[in-house]
Amino acid sequence: MTSSPPTGVFVPVPTFFKPASASNSLQPQVDVDTQVKHSIHLAKNGIRGLVLLGSTGEAIHMSKQERFDLVSGVRKGLNDAGYPDYPIMAGVLINSVDEVLEWLQDFKKAGVQWGLVLAPGYFGAAANQENIREWYTVVADHSPIPILIYNYPGVTNNVMVTPETYNILAQHPNIVGCKMSHGNVSYHVQVSLDPEIDHNKFRVFSGFGQQLGPIVFFGAAGVIDGLAAMYPKTVSRLMNLSEKRPIEPKVHEEIQALQYAVSTAEEYIGKWGIVGIKEGVYRVLGMGTLEGGRLPLKGKLPDGSDKSRPYYGARIVLTCETRSPPNAI
């Protein structure tokens, strides 16, 4: 039987690069050691799985060999740290079916369990739902590992995968879930509650932690959330409480407080994106650099940005982080 990802919080981890001054190349070199260190930290603090080389992971800025070395390095590092078979998805961010399958073959060799395959959106305005379904079916038919549908309209010319398309593709034995990185909560709920979908096999994840409580209450599997890259215990606790049944009044009050803190802090992620996540990880965990990603994502936050409401929202979460054990209920 095809394996499905577990429920819970996954982190779309940023890819760490060495300082430009330490790299003898056109671009900063990948820092696999820091990548492993961060991955182990997440595994120790309640995160149920990783997404490597997704949009946050800048896979499109990396070579084939760099992608393989990063993924295989993280897998080995987790195994050596006592986390064998720790759940890892890897992002596939291109449109050519042949290249998608090449990436998936490489990821299987590197030790990945699932491919998170971005909807083909270069010609987004011309991509009707029938063709999207055929594209994913061809990929799933030939993929060496199970795949999830990744719908991120912000990077695919506003392509939206509809609930009907999810319903149809969820029946494919090699398609085991989806990530919706958009604000249409109705789509999350429709797909999560669709009685024609086997939800033990097809898992629905949001890309936004600010949707965690509401969508998990209505059957979603969890979130793939950037804030958890720096505050894993808090987001994991919100997940653990939200999936608990029945929800007692005191638990409900804590869910509300945590969701408020997480939603407020998520404004920081929404405002500053990948550069903000990297700087947040550096500020909170002391990992990485303040140089941002590869061009055109090089740089740090402007001076004074820590006075903004989103940053202070992150401070609220830090208070929760220091007092909340990751798996306590």
Tab-separated table of C-alpha atoms in Angstrom:
chain	number	residue	atom	x	y	z
A	1	MET	CA	0.000	0.000	0.000
A	2	THR	CA	1.244	3.500	-0.848
A	3	SER	CA	2.365	5.396	2.235
A	4	SER	CA	0.860	8.765	3.106
A	5	PRO	CA	2.472	11.559	5.116
A	6	PRO	CA	1.521	11.792	8.789
A	7	THR	CA	-0.806	14.476	10.083
A	8	GLY	CA	0.753	17.411	11.890
A	9	VAL	CA	3.092	20.337	11.318
A	10	PHE	CA	5.661	20.127	8.544
A	11	VAL	CA	8.189	22.918	8.049
A	12	PRO	CA	9.056	24.268	4.592
A	13	VAL	CA	12.649	24.789	5.617
A	14	PRO	CA	14.763	27.519	4.068
A	15	THR	CA	17.954	26.421	2.368
A	16	PHE	CA	20.990	27.675	4.257
A	17	PHE	CA	23.899	29.174	2.336
A	18	LYS	CA	27.391	29.936	3.530
A	19	PRO	CA	28.472	33.595	3.756
A	20	ALA	CA	29.382	34.992	0.364
A	21	SER	CA	32.878	35.717	1.680
A	22	ALA	CA	33.375	31.997	2.326
A	23	SER	CA	32.304	30.902	-1.170
A	24	ASN	CA	34.634	30.740	-4.158
A	25	SER	CA	31.817	30.773	-6.678
A	26	LEU	CA	29.318	33.084	-8.346
A	27	GLN	CA	26.741	32.301	-5.665
A	28	PRO	CA	26.950	31.454	-1.948
A	29	GLN	CA	27.496	27.738	-1.442
A	30	VAL	CA	24.924	25.482	0.191
A	31	ASP	CA	25.566	24.979	3.916
A	32	VAL	CA	24.574	21.354	4.489
A	33	ASP	CA	25.937	21.289	8.056
A	34	THR	CA	23.613	24.097	9.174
A	35	GLN	CA	20.760	22.485	7.242
A	36	VAL	CA	21.238	19.279	9.218
A	37	LYS	CA	21.539	21.131	12.529
A	38	HIS	CA	18.280	23.000	11.894
A	39	SER	CA	16.479	19.831	10.775
A	40	ILE	CA	17.492	18.000	13.945
A	41	HIS	CA	16.312	20.947	16.053
A	42	LEU	CA	12.891	20.773	14.393
A	43	ALA	CA	12.670	17.006	14.858
A	44	LYS	CA	13.456	17.398	18.560
A	45	ASN	CA	10.810	20.068	19.084
A	46	GLY	CA	7.563	18.568	17.864
A	47	ILE	CA	7.752	18.966	14.080
A	48	ARG	CA	6.428	15.819	12.394
A	49	GLY	CA	8.184	16.249	9.077
A	50	LEU	CA	10.169	18.495	6.729
A	51	VAL	CA	9.631	19.930	3.288
A	52	LEU	CA	13.027	20.411	1.677
A	53	LEU	CA	13.519	22.426	-1.495
A	54	GLY	CA	10.034	23.823	-1.693
A	55	SER	CA	9.367	27.448	-2.578
A	56	THR	CA	10.917	28.569	0.729
A	57	GLY	CA	13.835	26.220	0.036
A	58	GLU	CA	14.771	27.988	-3.217
A	59	ALA	CA	15.030	24.791	-5.259
A	60	ILE	CA	14.789	26.883	-8.431
A	61	HIS	CA	18.041	28.626	-7.448
A	62	MET	CA	20.003	25.385	-7.102
A	63	SER	CA	21.673	22.882	-9.395
A	64	LYS	CA	20.772	19.212	-9.696
A	65	GLN	CA	23.848	18.184	-7.701
A	66	GLU	CA	23.212	20.782	-4.990
A	67	ARG	CA	19.659	19.546	-4.539
A	68	PHE	CA	20.797	15.947	-4.246
A	69	ASP	CA	23.626	16.741	-1.826
A	70	LEU	CA	21.340	18.777	0.432
A	71	VAL	CA	18.585	16.176	0.617
A	72	SER	CA	20.904	13.199	1.054
A	73	GLY	CA	22.902	15.146	3.631
A	74	VAL	CA	19.805	15.926	5.701
A	75	ARG	CA	18.633	12.319	5.490
A	76	LYS	CA	22.004	11.045	6.703
A	77	GLY	CA	22.181	13.673	9.437
A	78	LEU	CA	18.739	12.751	10.768
A	79	ASN	CA	19.555	9.049	10.649
A	80	ASP	CA	22.812	9.592	12.521
A	81	ALA	CA	20.973	11.683	15.148
A	82	GLY	CA	18.533	8.862	15.889
A	83	TYR	CA	15.695	9.848	13.551
A	84	PRO	CA	15.641	7.073	10.955
A	85	ASP	CA	12.827	7.325	8.420
A	86	TYR	CA	11.927	10.815	9.655
A	87	PRO	CA	9.282	12.164	7.226
A	88	ILE	CA	10.681	14.260	4.384
A	89	MET	CA	8.877	15.741	1.386
A	90	ALA	CA	10.835	17.481	-1.356
A	91	GLY	CA	9.568	20.181	-3.673
A	92	VAL	CA	9.378	19.812	-7.443
A	93	LEU	CA	8.964	23.267	-8.978
A	94	ILE	CA	9.173	22.836	-12.748
A	95	ASN	CA	6.668	22.269	-15.563
A	96	SER	CA	8.295	19.720	-17.889
A	97	VAL	CA	6.939	16.239	-17.128
A	98	ASP	CA	10.269	14.607	-18.008
A	99	GLU	CA	12.202	16.907	-15.683
A	100	VAL	CA	9.626	16.482	-12.916
A	101	LEU	CA	10.245	12.745	-13.079
A	102	GLU	CA	14.028	13.277	-13.070
A	103	TRP	CA	13.730	15.335	-9.876
A	104	LEU	CA	11.542	12.647	-8.300
A	105	GLN	CA	14.028	9.922	-9.234
A	106	ASP	CA	16.851	11.922	-7.661
A	107	PHE	CA	14.826	12.539	-4.518
A	108	LYS	CA	14.053	8.861	-4.136
A	109	LYS	CA	17.780	8.052	-4.331
A	110	ALA	CA	18.450	10.771	-1.733
A	111	GLY	CA	15.987	9.259	0.745
A	112	VAL	CA	12.803	11.309	0.316
A	113	GLN	CA	9.416	9.646	0.920
A	114	TRP	CA	7.159	12.067	-1.002
A	115	GLY	CA	7.384	14.630	-3.775
A	116	LEU	CA	5.505	17.924	-3.385
A	117	VAL	CA	4.798	18.742	-7.017
A	118	LEU	CA	3.922	22.322	-7.942
A	119	ALA	CA	1.005	22.811	-10.327
A	120	PRO	CA	2.246	23.700	-13.827
A	121	GLY	CA	1.664	27.423	-14.062
A	122	TYR	CA	4.033	29.007	-16.554
A	123	PHE	CA	1.116	29.171	-18.971
A	124	GLY	CA	-1.315	29.553	-16.111
A	125	ALA	CA	-3.945	31.481	-18.042
A	126	ALA	CA	-4.240	28.586	-20.522
A	127	ALA	CA	-4.057	25.741	-17.977
A	128	ASN	CA	-7.602	24.405	-17.668
A	129	GLN	CA	-8.549	21.875	-15.009
A	130	GLU	CA	-8.767	18.947	-17.439
A	131	ASN	CA	-5.180	19.497	-18.577
A	132	ILE	CA	-3.956	19.961	-15.006
A	133	ARG	CA	-5.555	16.631	-14.076
A	134	GLU	CA	-3.932	14.912	-17.051
A	135	TRP	CA	-0.531	16.448	-16.201
A	136	TYR	CA	-0.662	15.197	-12.609
A	137	THR	CA	-1.923	11.787	-13.717
A	138	VAL	CA	1.015	11.321	-16.098
A	139	VAL	CA	3.440	12.346	-13.344
A	140	ALA	CA	1.799	10.091	-10.755
A	141	ASP	CA	1.691	7.135	-13.140
A	142	HIS	CA	5.474	7.265	-13.550
A	143	SER	CA	6.726	8.692	-10.263
A	144	PRO	CA	8.926	6.366	-8.186
A	145	ILE	CA	7.558	7.898	-4.954
A	146	PRO	CA	4.083	9.088	-3.932
A	147	ILE	CA	3.316	12.715	-4.720
A	148	LEU	CA	1.271	15.563	-3.292
A	149	ILE	CA	-0.389	18.310	-5.329
A	150	TYR	CA	1.117	21.709	-4.547
A	151	ASN	CA	-1.137	24.667	-5.380
A	152	TYR	CA	0.571	28.022	-4.832
A	153	PRO	CA	-1.159	30.587	-7.076
A	154	GLY	CA	1.351	33.281	-6.099
A	155	VAL	CA	4.109	31.603	-8.129
A	156	THR	CA	2.008	29.900	-10.835
A	157	ASN	CA	0.213	32.794	-12.523
A	158	ASN	CA	-2.802	32.363	-10.256
A	159	VAL	CA	-3.548	28.763	-11.170
A	160	MET	CA	-6.184	27.428	-8.773
A	161	VAL	CA	-6.746	23.686	-8.439
A	162	THR	CA	-10.468	23.198	-7.845
A	163	PRO	CA	-12.169	20.838	-5.366
A	164	GLU	CA	-13.445	18.753	-8.303
A	165	THR	CA	-9.875	18.265	-9.544
A	166	TYR	CA	-8.711	17.245	-6.065
A	167	ASN	CA	-11.621	14.801	-5.856
A	168	ILE	CA	-10.587	13.129	-9.094
A	169	LEU	CA	-6.834	13.096	-8.473
A	170	ALA	CA	-7.271	11.832	-4.899
A	171	GLN	CA	-8.445	8.530	-6.372
A	172	HIS	CA	-5.025	7.922	-7.947
A	173	PRO	CA	-3.084	5.402	-5.832
A	174	ASN	CA	0.160	7.399	-6.112
A	175	ILE	CA	-1.306	10.811	-5.169
A	176	VAL	CA	-1.467	11.026	-1.379
A	177	GLY	CA	-2.315	14.608	-0.540
A	178	CYS	CA	-2.080	18.275	-1.318
A	179	LYS	CA	-0.734	21.574	-0.045
A	180	MET	CA	-2.917	24.628	-0.620
A	181	SER	CA	-0.927	27.837	-0.274
A	182	HIS	CA	-3.773	30.289	-0.680
A	183	GLY	CA	-6.450	31.952	1.407
A	184	ASN	CA	-9.491	30.116	0.082
A	185	VAL	CA	-10.476	28.305	3.281
A	186	SER	CA	-13.604	26.999	1.587
A	187	TYR	CA	-11.425	24.869	-0.718
A	188	HIS	CA	-9.564	23.457	2.293
A	189	VAL	CA	-12.836	22.547	3.975
A	190	GLN	CA	-14.483	21.127	0.868
A	191	VAL	CA	-11.563	18.828	0.090
A	192	SER	CA	-10.988	17.866	3.750
A	193	LEU	CA	-14.652	16.856	4.185
A	194	ASP	CA	-15.296	15.369	0.738
A	195	PRO	CA	-17.003	12.004	1.459
A	196	GLU	CA	-15.665	10.538	-1.798
A	197	ILE	CA	-12.031	11.002	-0.699
A	198	ASP	CA	-10.216	8.515	1.537
A	199	HIS	CA	-8.754	10.943	4.059
A	200	ASN	CA	-6.530	8.305	5.640
A	201	LYS	CA	-4.748	8.153	2.304
A	202	PHE	CA	-5.170	11.679	0.853
A	203	ARG	CA	-3.972	14.324	3.330
A	204	VAL	CA	-4.838	18.016	3.053
A	205	PHE	CA	-2.261	20.562	4.265
A	206	SER	CA	-2.384	24.352	4.277
A	207	GLY	CA	0.653	26.517	3.661
A	208	PHE	CA	-0.560	29.044	6.236
A	209	GLY	CA	-0.334	28.579	10.000
A	210	GLN	CA	-3.000	31.238	10.465
A	211	GLN	CA	-5.475	28.683	9.080
A	212	LEU	CA	-4.332	25.818	11.312
A	213	GLY	CA	-7.048	25.663	13.977
A	214	PRO	CA	-10.015	26.263	11.659
A	215	ILE	CA	-9.016	23.799	8.956
A	216	VAL	CA	-7.860	21.015	11.298
A	217	PHE	CA	-11.191	21.239	13.123
A	218	PHE	CA	-12.831	20.502	9.763
A	219	GLY	CA	-10.651	17.535	8.884
A	220	ALA	CA	-7.445	18.881	7.368
A	221	ALA	CA	-4.233	16.971	8.120
A	222	GLY	CA	-2.180	19.964	9.248
A	223	VAL	CA	0.034	22.742	7.930
A	224	ILE	CA	3.324	23.204	6.110
A	225	ASP	CA	4.206	26.407	7.887
A	226	GLY	CA	7.147	28.802	7.694
A	227	LEU	CA	6.718	30.283	11.188
A	228	ALA	CA	7.422	26.826	12.641
A	229	ALA	CA	10.959	27.056	11.196
A	230	MET	CA	11.782	29.359	14.110
A	231	TYR	CA	9.019	28.550	16.644
A	232	PRO	CA	8.417	24.787	16.263
A	233	LYS	CA	7.114	24.066	19.758
A	234	THR	CA	4.371	26.674	19.650
A	235	VAL	CA	2.966	25.736	16.238
A	236	SER	CA	3.220	22.032	17.126
A	237	ARG	CA	1.326	22.562	20.368
A	238	LEU	CA	-1.421	24.412	18.516
A	239	MET	CA	-1.636	21.439	16.139
A	240	ASN	CA	-1.687	18.869	18.937
A	241	LEU	CA	-4.492	20.675	20.746
A	242	SER	CA	-6.507	21.345	17.575
A	243	GLU	CA	-6.633	17.681	16.558
A	244	LYS	CA	-7.613	16.529	20.051
A	245	ARG	CA	-11.210	15.246	20.403
A	246	PRO	CA	-13.308	16.117	22.252
A	247	ILE	CA	-12.118	19.668	22.861
A	248	GLU	CA	-12.734	20.658	26.467
A	249	PRO	CA	-13.378	24.321	27.405
A	250	LYS	CA	-9.905	24.936	28.886
A	251	VAL	CA	-8.258	23.366	25.844
A	252	HIS	CA	-10.447	25.474	23.579
A	253	GLU	CA	-9.306	28.625	25.393
A	254	GLU	CA	-5.667	27.684	24.900
A	255	ILE	CA	-6.256	26.929	21.224
A	256	GLN	CA	-7.753	30.392	20.801
A	257	ALA	CA	-4.836	32.066	22.576
A	258	LEU	CA	-2.251	30.124	20.588
A	259	GLN	CA	-4.046	30.699	17.296
A	260	TYR	CA	-4.142	34.433	17.988
A	261	ALA	CA	-0.424	34.474	18.741
A	262	VAL	CA	0.439	32.377	15.688
A	263	SER	CA	-1.839	34.349	13.353
A	264	THR	CA	-0.365	37.646	14.543
A	265	ALA	CA	3.190	36.383	14.108
A	266	GLU	CA	2.369	34.966	10.665
A	267	GLU	CA	1.994	38.562	9.475
A	268	TYR	CA	5.779	38.695	9.742
A	269	ILE	CA	6.090	35.750	7.341
A	270	GLY	CA	3.575	37.240	4.944
A	271	LYS	CA	5.329	40.600	4.909
A	272	TRP	CA	8.967	39.514	4.613
A	273	GLY	CA	8.775	36.082	2.958
A	274	ILE	CA	11.881	33.926	2.548
A	275	VAL	CA	14.294	36.666	3.608
A	276	GLY	CA	12.201	37.197	6.754
A	277	ILE	CA	12.125	33.488	7.587
A	278	LYS	CA	15.892	33.260	7.241
A	279	GLU	CA	16.463	36.322	9.374
A	280	GLY	CA	13.963	35.040	11.924
A	281	VAL	CA	15.773	31.714	12.184
A	282	TYR	CA	19.046	33.584	12.640
A	283	ARG	CA	17.641	35.904	15.314
A	284	VAL	CA	15.745	33.248	17.257
A	285	LEU	CA	17.909	30.134	16.809
A	286	GLY	CA	21.290	31.585	15.851
A	287	MET	CA	21.484	29.500	12.666
A	288	GLY	CA	22.382	30.705	9.201
A	289	THR	CA	23.416	34.219	8.202
A	290	LEU	CA	21.866	37.653	7.685
A	291	GLU	CA	22.599	37.570	3.959
A	292	GLY	CA	19.264	36.178	2.819
A	293	GLY	CA	19.055	33.741	-0.075
A	294	ARG	CA	20.522	33.639	-3.537
A	295	LEU	CA	19.854	36.446	-5.979
A	296	PRO	CA	17.339	37.974	-6.323
A	297	LEU	CA	16.548	37.126	-2.678
A	298	LYS	CA	19.854	38.367	-1.295
A	299	GLY	CA	19.699	40.786	1.628
A	300	LYS	CA	18.344	41.389	5.101
A	301	LEU	CA	15.345	43.181	6.546
A	302	PRO	CA	15.475	46.973	6.539
A	303	ASP	CA	16.587	48.696	9.724
A	304	GLY	CA	13.693	49.316	12.096
A	305	SER	CA	11.609	46.402	10.811
A	306	ASP	CA	11.640	44.864	14.295
A	307	LYS	CA	9.365	47.714	15.421
A	308	SER	CA	6.507	46.464	13.256
A	309	ARG	CA	3.421	44.735	14.598
A	310	PRO	CA	4.264	41.455	12.790
A	311	TYR	CA	7.626	41.299	14.528
A	312	TYR	CA	6.059	41.949	17.913
A	313	GLY	CA	3.573	39.182	17.109
A	314	ALA	CA	6.579	36.904	16.819
A	315	ARG	CA	7.653	38.062	20.270
A	316	ILE	CA	4.286	36.855	21.619
A	317	VAL	CA	4.945	33.438	20.138
A	318	LEU	CA	8.414	33.354	21.681
A	319	THR	CA	6.773	33.677	25.104
A	320	CYS	CA	4.645	30.644	24.281
A	321	GLU	CA	7.695	28.843	22.891
A	322	THR	CA	9.650	29.000	26.125
A	323	ARG	CA	6.826	27.701	28.290
A	324	SER	CA	5.144	25.101	26.069
A	325	PRO	CA	6.635	21.590	25.781
A	326	PRO	CA	6.135	20.335	22.220
A	327	ASN	CA	3.937	17.335	22.943
A	328	ALA	CA	2.182	18.265	26.175
A	329	ILE	CA	-1.606	18.216	26.046
